[in-house]
Tab-separated table of C-alpha atoms in Angstrom:
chain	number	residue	atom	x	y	z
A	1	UNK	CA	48.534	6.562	-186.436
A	2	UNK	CA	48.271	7.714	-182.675
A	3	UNK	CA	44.497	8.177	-182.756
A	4	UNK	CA	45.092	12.369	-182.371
A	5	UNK	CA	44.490	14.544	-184.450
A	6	UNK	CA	47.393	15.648	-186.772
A	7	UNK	CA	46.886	19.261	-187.453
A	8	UNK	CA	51.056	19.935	-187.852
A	9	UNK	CA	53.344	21.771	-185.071
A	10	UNK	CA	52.254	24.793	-183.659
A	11	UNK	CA	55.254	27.487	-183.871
A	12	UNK	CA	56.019	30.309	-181.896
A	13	UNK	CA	59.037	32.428	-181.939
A	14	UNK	CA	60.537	33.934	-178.497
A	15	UNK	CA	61.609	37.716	-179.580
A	16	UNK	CA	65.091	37.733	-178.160
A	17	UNK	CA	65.270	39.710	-174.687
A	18	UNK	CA	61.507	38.167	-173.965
A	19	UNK	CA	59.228	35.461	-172.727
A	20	UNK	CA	56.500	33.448	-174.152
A	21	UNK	CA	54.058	30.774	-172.857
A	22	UNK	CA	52.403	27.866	-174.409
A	23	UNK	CA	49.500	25.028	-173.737
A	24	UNK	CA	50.976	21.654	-173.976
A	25	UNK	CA	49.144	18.212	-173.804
A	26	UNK	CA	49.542	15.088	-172.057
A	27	UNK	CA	51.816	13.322	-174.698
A	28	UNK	CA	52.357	16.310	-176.652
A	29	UNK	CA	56.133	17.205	-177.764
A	30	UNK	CA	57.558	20.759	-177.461
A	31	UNK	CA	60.537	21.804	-178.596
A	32	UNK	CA	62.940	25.054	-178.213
A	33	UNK	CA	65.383	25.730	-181.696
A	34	UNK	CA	67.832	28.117	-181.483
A	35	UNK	CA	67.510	29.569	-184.340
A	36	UNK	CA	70.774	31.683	-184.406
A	37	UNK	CA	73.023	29.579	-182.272
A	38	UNK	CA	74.397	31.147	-179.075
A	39	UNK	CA	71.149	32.349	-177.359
A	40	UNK	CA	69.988	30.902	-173.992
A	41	UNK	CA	66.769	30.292	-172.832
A	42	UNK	CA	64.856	30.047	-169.585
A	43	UNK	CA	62.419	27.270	-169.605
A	44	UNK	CA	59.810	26.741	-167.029
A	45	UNK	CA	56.881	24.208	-167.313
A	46	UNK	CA	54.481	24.340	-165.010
A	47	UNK	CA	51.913	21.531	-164.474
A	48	UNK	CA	48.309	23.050	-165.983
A	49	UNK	CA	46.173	21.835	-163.060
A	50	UNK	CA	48.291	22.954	-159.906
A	51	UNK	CA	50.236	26.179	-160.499
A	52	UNK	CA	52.486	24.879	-157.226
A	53	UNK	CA	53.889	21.741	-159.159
A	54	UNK	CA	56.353	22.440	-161.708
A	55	UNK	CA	59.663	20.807	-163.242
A	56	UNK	CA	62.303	21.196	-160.548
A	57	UNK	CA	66.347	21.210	-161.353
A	58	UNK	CA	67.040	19.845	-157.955
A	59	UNK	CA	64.629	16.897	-157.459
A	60	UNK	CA	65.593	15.963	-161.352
A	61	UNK	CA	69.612	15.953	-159.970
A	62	UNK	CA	68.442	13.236	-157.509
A	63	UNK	CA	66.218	11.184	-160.063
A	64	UNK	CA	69.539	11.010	-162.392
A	65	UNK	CA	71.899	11.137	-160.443
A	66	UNK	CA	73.539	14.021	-162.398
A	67	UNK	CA	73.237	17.937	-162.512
A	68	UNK	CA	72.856	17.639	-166.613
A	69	UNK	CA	70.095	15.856	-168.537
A	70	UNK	CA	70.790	13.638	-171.454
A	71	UNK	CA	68.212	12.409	-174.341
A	72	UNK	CA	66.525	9.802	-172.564
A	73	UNK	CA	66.169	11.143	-169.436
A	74	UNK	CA	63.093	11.522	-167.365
A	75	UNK	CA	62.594	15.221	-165.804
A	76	UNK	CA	60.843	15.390	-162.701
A	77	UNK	CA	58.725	17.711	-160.326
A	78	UNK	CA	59.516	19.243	-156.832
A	79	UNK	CA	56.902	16.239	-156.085
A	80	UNK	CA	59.312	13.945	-157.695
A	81	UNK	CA	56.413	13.159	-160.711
A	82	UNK	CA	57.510	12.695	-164.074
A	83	UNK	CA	56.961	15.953	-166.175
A	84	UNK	CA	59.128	15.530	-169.315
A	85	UNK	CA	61.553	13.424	-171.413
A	86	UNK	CA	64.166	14.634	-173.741
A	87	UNK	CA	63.664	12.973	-176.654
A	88	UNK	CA	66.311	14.342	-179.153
A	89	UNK	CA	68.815	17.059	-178.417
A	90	UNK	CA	71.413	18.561	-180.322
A	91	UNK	CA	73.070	20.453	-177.838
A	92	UNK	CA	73.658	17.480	-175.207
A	93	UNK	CA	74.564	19.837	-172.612
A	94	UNK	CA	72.508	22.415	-171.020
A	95	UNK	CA	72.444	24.324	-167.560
A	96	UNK	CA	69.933	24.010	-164.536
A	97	UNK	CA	71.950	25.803	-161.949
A	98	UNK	CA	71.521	29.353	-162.453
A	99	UNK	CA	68.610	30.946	-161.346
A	100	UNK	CA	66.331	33.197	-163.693
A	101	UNK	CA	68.641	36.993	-163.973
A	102	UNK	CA	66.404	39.514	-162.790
A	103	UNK	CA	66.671	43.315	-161.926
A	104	UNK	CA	68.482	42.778	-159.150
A	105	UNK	CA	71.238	40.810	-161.348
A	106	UNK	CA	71.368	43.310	-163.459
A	107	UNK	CA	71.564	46.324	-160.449
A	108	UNK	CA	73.703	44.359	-158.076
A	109	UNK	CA	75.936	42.719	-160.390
A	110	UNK	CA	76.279	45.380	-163.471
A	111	UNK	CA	75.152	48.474	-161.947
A	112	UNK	CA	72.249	49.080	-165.053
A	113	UNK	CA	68.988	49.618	-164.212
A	114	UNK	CA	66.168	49.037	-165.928
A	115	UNK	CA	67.486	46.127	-168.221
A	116	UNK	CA	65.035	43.030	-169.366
A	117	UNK	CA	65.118	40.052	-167.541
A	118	UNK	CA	63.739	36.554	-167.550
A	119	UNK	CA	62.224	36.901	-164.398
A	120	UNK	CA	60.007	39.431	-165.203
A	121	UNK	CA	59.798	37.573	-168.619
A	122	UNK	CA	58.381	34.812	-166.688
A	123	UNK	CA	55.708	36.323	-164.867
A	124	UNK	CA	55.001	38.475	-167.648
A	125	UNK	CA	54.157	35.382	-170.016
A	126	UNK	CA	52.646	34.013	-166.852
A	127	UNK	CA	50.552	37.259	-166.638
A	128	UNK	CA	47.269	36.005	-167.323
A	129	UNK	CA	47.462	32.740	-165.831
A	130	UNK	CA	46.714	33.749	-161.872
A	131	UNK	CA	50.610	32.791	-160.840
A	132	UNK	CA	50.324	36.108	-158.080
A	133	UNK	CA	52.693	36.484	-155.823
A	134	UNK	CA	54.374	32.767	-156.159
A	135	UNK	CA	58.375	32.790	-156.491
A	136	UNK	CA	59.586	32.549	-159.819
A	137	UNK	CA	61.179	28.687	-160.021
A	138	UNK	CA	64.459	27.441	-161.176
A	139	UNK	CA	64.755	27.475	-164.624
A	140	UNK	CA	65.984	25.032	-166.764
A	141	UNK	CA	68.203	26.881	-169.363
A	142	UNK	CA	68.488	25.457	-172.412
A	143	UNK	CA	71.612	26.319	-174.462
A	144	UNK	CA	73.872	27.791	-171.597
A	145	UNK	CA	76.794	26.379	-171.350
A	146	UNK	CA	77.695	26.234	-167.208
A	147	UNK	CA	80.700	23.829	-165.983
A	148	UNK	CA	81.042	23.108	-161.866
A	149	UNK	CA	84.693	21.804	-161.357
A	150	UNK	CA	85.846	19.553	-158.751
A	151	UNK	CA	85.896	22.334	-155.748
A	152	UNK	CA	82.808	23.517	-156.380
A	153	UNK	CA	83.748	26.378	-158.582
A	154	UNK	CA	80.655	27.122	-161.387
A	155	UNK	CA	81.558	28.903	-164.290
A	156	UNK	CA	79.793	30.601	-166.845
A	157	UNK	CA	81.129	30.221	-170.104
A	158	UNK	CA	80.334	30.882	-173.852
A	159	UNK	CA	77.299	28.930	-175.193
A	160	UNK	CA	77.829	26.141	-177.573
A	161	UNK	CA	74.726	25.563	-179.552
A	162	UNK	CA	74.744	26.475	-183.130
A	163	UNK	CA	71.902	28.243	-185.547
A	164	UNK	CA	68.934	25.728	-185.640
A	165	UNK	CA	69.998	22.984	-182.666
A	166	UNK	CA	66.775	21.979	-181.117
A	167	UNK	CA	65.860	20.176	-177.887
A	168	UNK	CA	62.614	18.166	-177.705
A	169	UNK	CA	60.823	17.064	-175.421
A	170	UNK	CA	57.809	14.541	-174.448
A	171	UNK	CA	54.887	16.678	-172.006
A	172	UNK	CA	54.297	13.541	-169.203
A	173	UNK	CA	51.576	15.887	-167.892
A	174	UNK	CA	49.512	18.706	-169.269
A	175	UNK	CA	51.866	21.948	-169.237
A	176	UNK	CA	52.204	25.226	-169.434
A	177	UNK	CA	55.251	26.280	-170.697
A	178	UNK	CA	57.408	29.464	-170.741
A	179	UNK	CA	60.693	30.495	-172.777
A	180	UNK	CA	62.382	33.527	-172.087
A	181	UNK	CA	65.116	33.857	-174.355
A	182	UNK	CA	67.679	35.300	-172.452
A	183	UNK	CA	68.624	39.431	-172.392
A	184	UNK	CA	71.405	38.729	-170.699
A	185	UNK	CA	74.400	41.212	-172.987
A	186	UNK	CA	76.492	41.750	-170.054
A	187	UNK	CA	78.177	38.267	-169.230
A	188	UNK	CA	79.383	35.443	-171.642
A	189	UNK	CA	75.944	33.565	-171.195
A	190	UNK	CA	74.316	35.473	-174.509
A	191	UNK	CA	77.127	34.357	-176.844
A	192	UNK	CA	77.508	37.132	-179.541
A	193	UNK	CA	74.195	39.033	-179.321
A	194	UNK	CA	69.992	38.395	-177.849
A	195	UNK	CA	68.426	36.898	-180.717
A	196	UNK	CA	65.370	34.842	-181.356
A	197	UNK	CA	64.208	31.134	-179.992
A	198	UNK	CA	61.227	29.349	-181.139
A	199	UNK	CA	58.818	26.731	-179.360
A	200	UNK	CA	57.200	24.101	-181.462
A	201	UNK	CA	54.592	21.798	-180.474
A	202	UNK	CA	53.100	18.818	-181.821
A	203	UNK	CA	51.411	15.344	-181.596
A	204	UNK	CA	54.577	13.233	-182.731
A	205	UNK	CA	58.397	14.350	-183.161
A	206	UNK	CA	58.093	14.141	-186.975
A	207	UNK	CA	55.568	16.185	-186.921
A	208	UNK	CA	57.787	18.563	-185.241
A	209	UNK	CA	60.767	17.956	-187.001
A	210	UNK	CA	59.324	18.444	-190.067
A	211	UNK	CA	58.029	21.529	-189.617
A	212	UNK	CA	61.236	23.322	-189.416
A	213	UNK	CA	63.047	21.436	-192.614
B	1	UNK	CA	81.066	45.483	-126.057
B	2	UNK	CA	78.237	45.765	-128.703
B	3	UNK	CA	75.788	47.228	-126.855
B	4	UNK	CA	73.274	44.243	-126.979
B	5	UNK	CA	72.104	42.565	-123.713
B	6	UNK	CA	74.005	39.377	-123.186
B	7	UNK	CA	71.959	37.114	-121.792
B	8	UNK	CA	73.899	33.752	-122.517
B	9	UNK	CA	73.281	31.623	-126.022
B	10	UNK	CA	69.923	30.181	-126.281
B	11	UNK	CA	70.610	25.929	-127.343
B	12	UNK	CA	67.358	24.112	-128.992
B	13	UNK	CA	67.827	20.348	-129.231
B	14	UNK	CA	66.573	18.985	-132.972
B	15	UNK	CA	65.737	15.720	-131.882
B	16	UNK	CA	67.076	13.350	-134.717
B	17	UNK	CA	64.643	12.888	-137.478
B	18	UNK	CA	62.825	15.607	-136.541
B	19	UNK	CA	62.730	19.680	-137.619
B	20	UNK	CA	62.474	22.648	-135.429
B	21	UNK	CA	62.373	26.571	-135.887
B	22	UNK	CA	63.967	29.425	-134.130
B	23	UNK	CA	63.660	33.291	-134.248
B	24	UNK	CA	67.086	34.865	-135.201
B	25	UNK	CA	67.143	38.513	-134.959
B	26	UNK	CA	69.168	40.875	-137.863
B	27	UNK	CA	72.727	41.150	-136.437
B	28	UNK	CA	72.363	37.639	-133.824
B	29	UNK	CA	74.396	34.886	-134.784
B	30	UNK	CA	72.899	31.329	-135.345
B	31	UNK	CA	75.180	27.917	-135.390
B	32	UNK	CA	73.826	24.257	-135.780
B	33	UNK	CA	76.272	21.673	-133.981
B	34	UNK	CA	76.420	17.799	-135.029
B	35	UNK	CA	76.124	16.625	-131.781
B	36	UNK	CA	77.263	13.198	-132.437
B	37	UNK	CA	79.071	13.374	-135.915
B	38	UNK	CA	77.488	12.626	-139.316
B	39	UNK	CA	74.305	14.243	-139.297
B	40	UNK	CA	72.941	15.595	-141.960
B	41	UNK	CA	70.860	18.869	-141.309
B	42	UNK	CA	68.551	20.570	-143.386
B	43	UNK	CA	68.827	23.963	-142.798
B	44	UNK	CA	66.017	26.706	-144.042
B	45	UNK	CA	66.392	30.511	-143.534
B	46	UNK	CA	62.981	32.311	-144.340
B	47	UNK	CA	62.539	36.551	-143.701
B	48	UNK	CA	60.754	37.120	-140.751
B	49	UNK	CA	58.672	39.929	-142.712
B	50	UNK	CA	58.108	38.180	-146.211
B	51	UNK	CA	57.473	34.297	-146.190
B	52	UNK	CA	58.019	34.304	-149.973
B	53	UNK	CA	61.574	35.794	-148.851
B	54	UNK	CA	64.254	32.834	-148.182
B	55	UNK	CA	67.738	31.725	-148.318
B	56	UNK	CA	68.286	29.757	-151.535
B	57	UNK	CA	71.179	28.069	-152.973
B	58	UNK	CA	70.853	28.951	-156.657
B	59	UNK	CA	71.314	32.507	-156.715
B	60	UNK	CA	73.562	31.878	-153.334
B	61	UNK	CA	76.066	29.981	-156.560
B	62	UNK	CA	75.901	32.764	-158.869
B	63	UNK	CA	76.962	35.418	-155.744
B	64	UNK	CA	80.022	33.221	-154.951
B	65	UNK	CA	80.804	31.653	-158.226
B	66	UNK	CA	80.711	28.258	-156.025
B	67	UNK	CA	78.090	25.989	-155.826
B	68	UNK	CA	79.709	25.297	-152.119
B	69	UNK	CA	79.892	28.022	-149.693
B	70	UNK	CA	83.233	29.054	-147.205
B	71	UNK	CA	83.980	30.799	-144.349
B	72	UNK	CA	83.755	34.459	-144.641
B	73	UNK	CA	81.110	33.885	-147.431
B	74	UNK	CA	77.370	35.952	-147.720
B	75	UNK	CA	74.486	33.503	-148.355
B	76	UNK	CA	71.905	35.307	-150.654
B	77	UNK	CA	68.026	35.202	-150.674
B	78	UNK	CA	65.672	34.650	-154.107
B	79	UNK	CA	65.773	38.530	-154.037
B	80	UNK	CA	69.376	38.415	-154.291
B	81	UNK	CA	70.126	39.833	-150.894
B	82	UNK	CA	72.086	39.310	-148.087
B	83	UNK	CA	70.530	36.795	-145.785
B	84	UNK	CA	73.329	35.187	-143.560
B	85	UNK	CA	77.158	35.428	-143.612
B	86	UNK	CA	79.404	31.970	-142.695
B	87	UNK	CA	81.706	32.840	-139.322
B	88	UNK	CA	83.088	29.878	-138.865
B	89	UNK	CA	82.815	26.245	-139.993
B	90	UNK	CA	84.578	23.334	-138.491
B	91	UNK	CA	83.493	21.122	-141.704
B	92	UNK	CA	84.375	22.992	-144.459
B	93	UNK	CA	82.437	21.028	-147.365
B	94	UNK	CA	78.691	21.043	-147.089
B	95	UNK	CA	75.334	20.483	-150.114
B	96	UNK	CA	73.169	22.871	-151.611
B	97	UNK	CA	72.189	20.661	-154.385
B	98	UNK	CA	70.186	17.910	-152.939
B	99	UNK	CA	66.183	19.261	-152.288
B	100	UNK	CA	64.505	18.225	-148.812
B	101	UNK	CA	63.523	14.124	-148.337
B	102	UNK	CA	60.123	13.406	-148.693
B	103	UNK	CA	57.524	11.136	-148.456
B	104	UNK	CA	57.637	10.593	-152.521
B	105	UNK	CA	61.652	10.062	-151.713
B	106	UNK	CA	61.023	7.065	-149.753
B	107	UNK	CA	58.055	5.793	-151.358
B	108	UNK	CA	59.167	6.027	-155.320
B	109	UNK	CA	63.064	5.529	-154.669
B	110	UNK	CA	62.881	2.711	-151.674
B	111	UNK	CA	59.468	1.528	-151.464
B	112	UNK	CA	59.021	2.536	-147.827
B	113	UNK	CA	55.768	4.798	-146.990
B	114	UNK	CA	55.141	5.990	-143.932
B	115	UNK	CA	58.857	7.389	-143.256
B	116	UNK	CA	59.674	10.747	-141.121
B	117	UNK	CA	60.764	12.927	-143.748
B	118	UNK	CA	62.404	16.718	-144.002
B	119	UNK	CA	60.164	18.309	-146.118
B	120	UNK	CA	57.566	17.541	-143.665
B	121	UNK	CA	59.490	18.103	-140.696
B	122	UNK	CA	59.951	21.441	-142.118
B	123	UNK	CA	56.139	22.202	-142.184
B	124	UNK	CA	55.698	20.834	-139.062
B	125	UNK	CA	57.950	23.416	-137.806
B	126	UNK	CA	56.507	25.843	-139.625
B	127	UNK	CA	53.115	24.794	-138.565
B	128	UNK	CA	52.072	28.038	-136.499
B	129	UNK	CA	53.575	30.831	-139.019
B	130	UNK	CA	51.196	30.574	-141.562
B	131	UNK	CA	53.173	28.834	-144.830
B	132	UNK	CA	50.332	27.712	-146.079
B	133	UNK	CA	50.589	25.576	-149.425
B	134	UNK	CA	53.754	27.403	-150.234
B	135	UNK	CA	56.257	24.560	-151.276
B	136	UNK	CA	59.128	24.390	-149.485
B	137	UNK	CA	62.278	26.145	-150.489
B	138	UNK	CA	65.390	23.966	-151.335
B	139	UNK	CA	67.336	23.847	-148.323
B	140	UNK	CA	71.364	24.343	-147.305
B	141	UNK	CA	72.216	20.952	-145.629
B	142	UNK	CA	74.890	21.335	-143.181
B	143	UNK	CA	77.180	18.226	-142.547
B	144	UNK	CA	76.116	16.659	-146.087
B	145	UNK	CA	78.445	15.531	-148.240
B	146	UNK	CA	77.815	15.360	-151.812
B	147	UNK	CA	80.181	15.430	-155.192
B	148	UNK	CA	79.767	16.827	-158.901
B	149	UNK	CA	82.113	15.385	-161.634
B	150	UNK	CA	83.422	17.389	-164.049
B	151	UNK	CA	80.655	16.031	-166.802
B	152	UNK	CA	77.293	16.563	-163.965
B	153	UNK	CA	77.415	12.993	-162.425
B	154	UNK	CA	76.145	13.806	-158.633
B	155	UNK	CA	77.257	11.370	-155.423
B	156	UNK	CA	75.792	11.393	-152.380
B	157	UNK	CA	78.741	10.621	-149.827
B	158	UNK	CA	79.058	9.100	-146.233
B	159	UNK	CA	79.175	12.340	-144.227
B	160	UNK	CA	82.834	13.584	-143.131
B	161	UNK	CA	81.493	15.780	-140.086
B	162	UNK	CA	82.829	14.701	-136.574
B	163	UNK	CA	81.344	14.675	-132.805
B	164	UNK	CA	80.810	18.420	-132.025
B	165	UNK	CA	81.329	19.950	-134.974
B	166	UNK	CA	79.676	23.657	-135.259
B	167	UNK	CA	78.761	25.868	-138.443
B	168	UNK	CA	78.182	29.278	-137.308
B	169	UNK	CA	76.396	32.492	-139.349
B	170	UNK	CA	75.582	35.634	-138.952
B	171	UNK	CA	72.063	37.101	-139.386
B	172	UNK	CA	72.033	39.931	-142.217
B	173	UNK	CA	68.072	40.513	-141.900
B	174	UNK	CA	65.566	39.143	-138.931
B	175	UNK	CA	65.278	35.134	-139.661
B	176	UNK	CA	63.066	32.273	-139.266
B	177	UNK	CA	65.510	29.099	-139.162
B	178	UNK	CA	64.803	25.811	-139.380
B	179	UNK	CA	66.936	22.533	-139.054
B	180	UNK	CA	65.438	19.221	-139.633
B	181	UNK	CA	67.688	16.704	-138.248
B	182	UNK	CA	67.108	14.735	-141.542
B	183	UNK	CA	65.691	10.985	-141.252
B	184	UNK	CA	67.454	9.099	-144.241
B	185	UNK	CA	68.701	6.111	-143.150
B	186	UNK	CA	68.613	4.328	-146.749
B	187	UNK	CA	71.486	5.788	-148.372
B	188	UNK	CA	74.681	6.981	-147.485
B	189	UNK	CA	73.938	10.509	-146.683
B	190	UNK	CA	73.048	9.411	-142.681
B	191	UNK	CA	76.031	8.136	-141.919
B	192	UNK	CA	76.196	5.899	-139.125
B	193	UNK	CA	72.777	6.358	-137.462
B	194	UNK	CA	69.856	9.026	-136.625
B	195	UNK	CA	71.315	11.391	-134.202
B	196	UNK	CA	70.302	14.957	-132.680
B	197	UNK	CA	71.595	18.548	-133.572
B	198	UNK	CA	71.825	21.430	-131.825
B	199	UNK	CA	70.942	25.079	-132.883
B	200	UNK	CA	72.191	27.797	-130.758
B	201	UNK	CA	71.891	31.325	-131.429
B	202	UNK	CA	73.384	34.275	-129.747
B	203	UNK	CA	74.369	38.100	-129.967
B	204	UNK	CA	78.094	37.254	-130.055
B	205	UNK	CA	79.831	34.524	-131.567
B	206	UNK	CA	81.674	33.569	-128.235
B	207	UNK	CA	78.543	33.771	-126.241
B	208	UNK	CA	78.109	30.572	-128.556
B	209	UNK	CA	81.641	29.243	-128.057
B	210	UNK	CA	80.772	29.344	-124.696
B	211	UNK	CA	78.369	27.880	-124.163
B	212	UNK	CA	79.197	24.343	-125.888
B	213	UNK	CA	82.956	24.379	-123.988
């Protein structure tokens, strides 16, 4: 026993093409399944007391000493403040250099107007939560599959996770997080179509993983 | 002849360890020497119209395909448009990973408070334009050598840059720079000592030239 309150994970699903936010504890575990395989998503978490302090790729590359988080690792802040650790993934490599696509990816790059994008995704699931005119923050995206070779060249490349994989993670400060599971059709990023993700939360992994047997 | 006045390259001394900020008008050309050789620079470029408008390296990797910009290339803003082109670059290899030293840098990672720091030489320089509690963008940092591995491992390098070595850009849109001549002496990144930069900016590049010969 933990001394909370067991009242099983909470479980929301992420329409493909759109974004969703959730409350999460102190000590509470979230996770992100992917529950077709192939579909990448956006994650933000944003610490619930200070909409300004929020998990940050770049100050996490310093921490570890590496551009890609492995189970075990301690995510941190742009103040350098523990803010999550991966606790089980079944993916083992995600992406946290590309920034959120937004309409001007989509008009600049593509030449469509119009399209769905995390960025708006973001602020949309951030809509009633005061974020104004703040800039939208570097995502962490689960399930794309990004490789930077030796020169500096970044590539995009097909995603790798298959139906159900799951990455979980331990809150190390009361969050708010968002999942936007990625519209992106247009590049190799969305894998062979948008489909859904899910968040879970919960007071303990099993509770979590048990859920979704 | 462009039809701008010439009126000779304006030269602003960053004093080493310390940050400074310029006014670079759309079409003027901006260049930060390494006065001394091995000087890391942190180098911010913020809309003069928009504070929530800024250089950043993330969607700056996704418009080059390179997480490492060359000469000839367009820097990008969080909006995805052009902010500054490279002109010429006597370097060649510079960081866009690595976020701005701060106090939580020195105090969490080497146990030293109290240190001169980027992030907050950035502010300072910022001090009179009104930034408010915005935090601070992730900067380019010119003359900073750092490494990715082909499976995300990140090194921070001794810097390669050499006595008098210039990067020079153009301005795509009316600028706000800032260069903190960055304090780190606990790691590799600060080479051989704490030394000054230069930014100069001009309405041609040789007006530049010039002026250091």
């Amino acid at each position: 026993m933990t001394g909370k309150e067991t009242q099983g994970a909470v479980r929301l699903i992420v329409p493909g093409g759109y974004g969703r936010s959730i409350d999460v504890a102190k000590g509470q575990y979230v996770g992100v399944r992917d529950i077709e395989g192939g579909q990448c998503g956006d994650f933000w978490a944003i610490a619930a007391d200070d909409l300004d302090h929020f998990l940050s790729p770049s100050y996490t590359w310093v921490h570890l000493g590496r551009i890609q988080p492995r189970v075990g690792d301690q995510l941190v802040t742009n103040r350098r403040e523990p803010i999550l650790t991966i606790i089980a993934d079944d993916v083992g490599w995600h992406d946290m250099l590309v920034p959120a696509c937004d309409k001007q990816r989509y008009e600049r790059y593509y030449g469509v107007t119009g399209h769905r994008n995390c960025h708006d995704n973001f602020l949309e699931a951030m809509g009633m939560r005061d974020w104004g005119k703040r800039p939208v923050p570097q995502p962490f995206n689960l399930f794309m599959n990004t490789l930077v070779e030796l020169d500096g060249t970044m590539h995009i490349k097909d995603p790798i996770s298959k139906a159900g994989d799951i990455v979980l993670m331990m809150a190390m400060m009361s969050l708010i997080v968002v999942v936007s599971a990625c519209p992106m059709d247009l590049n190799p990023v969305g894998g062979q179509g948008i489909t859904d993700l899910e968040i879970l939360t919960g007071n303990t992994e099993e509770e979590i993983l048990t859920s979704i047997k």
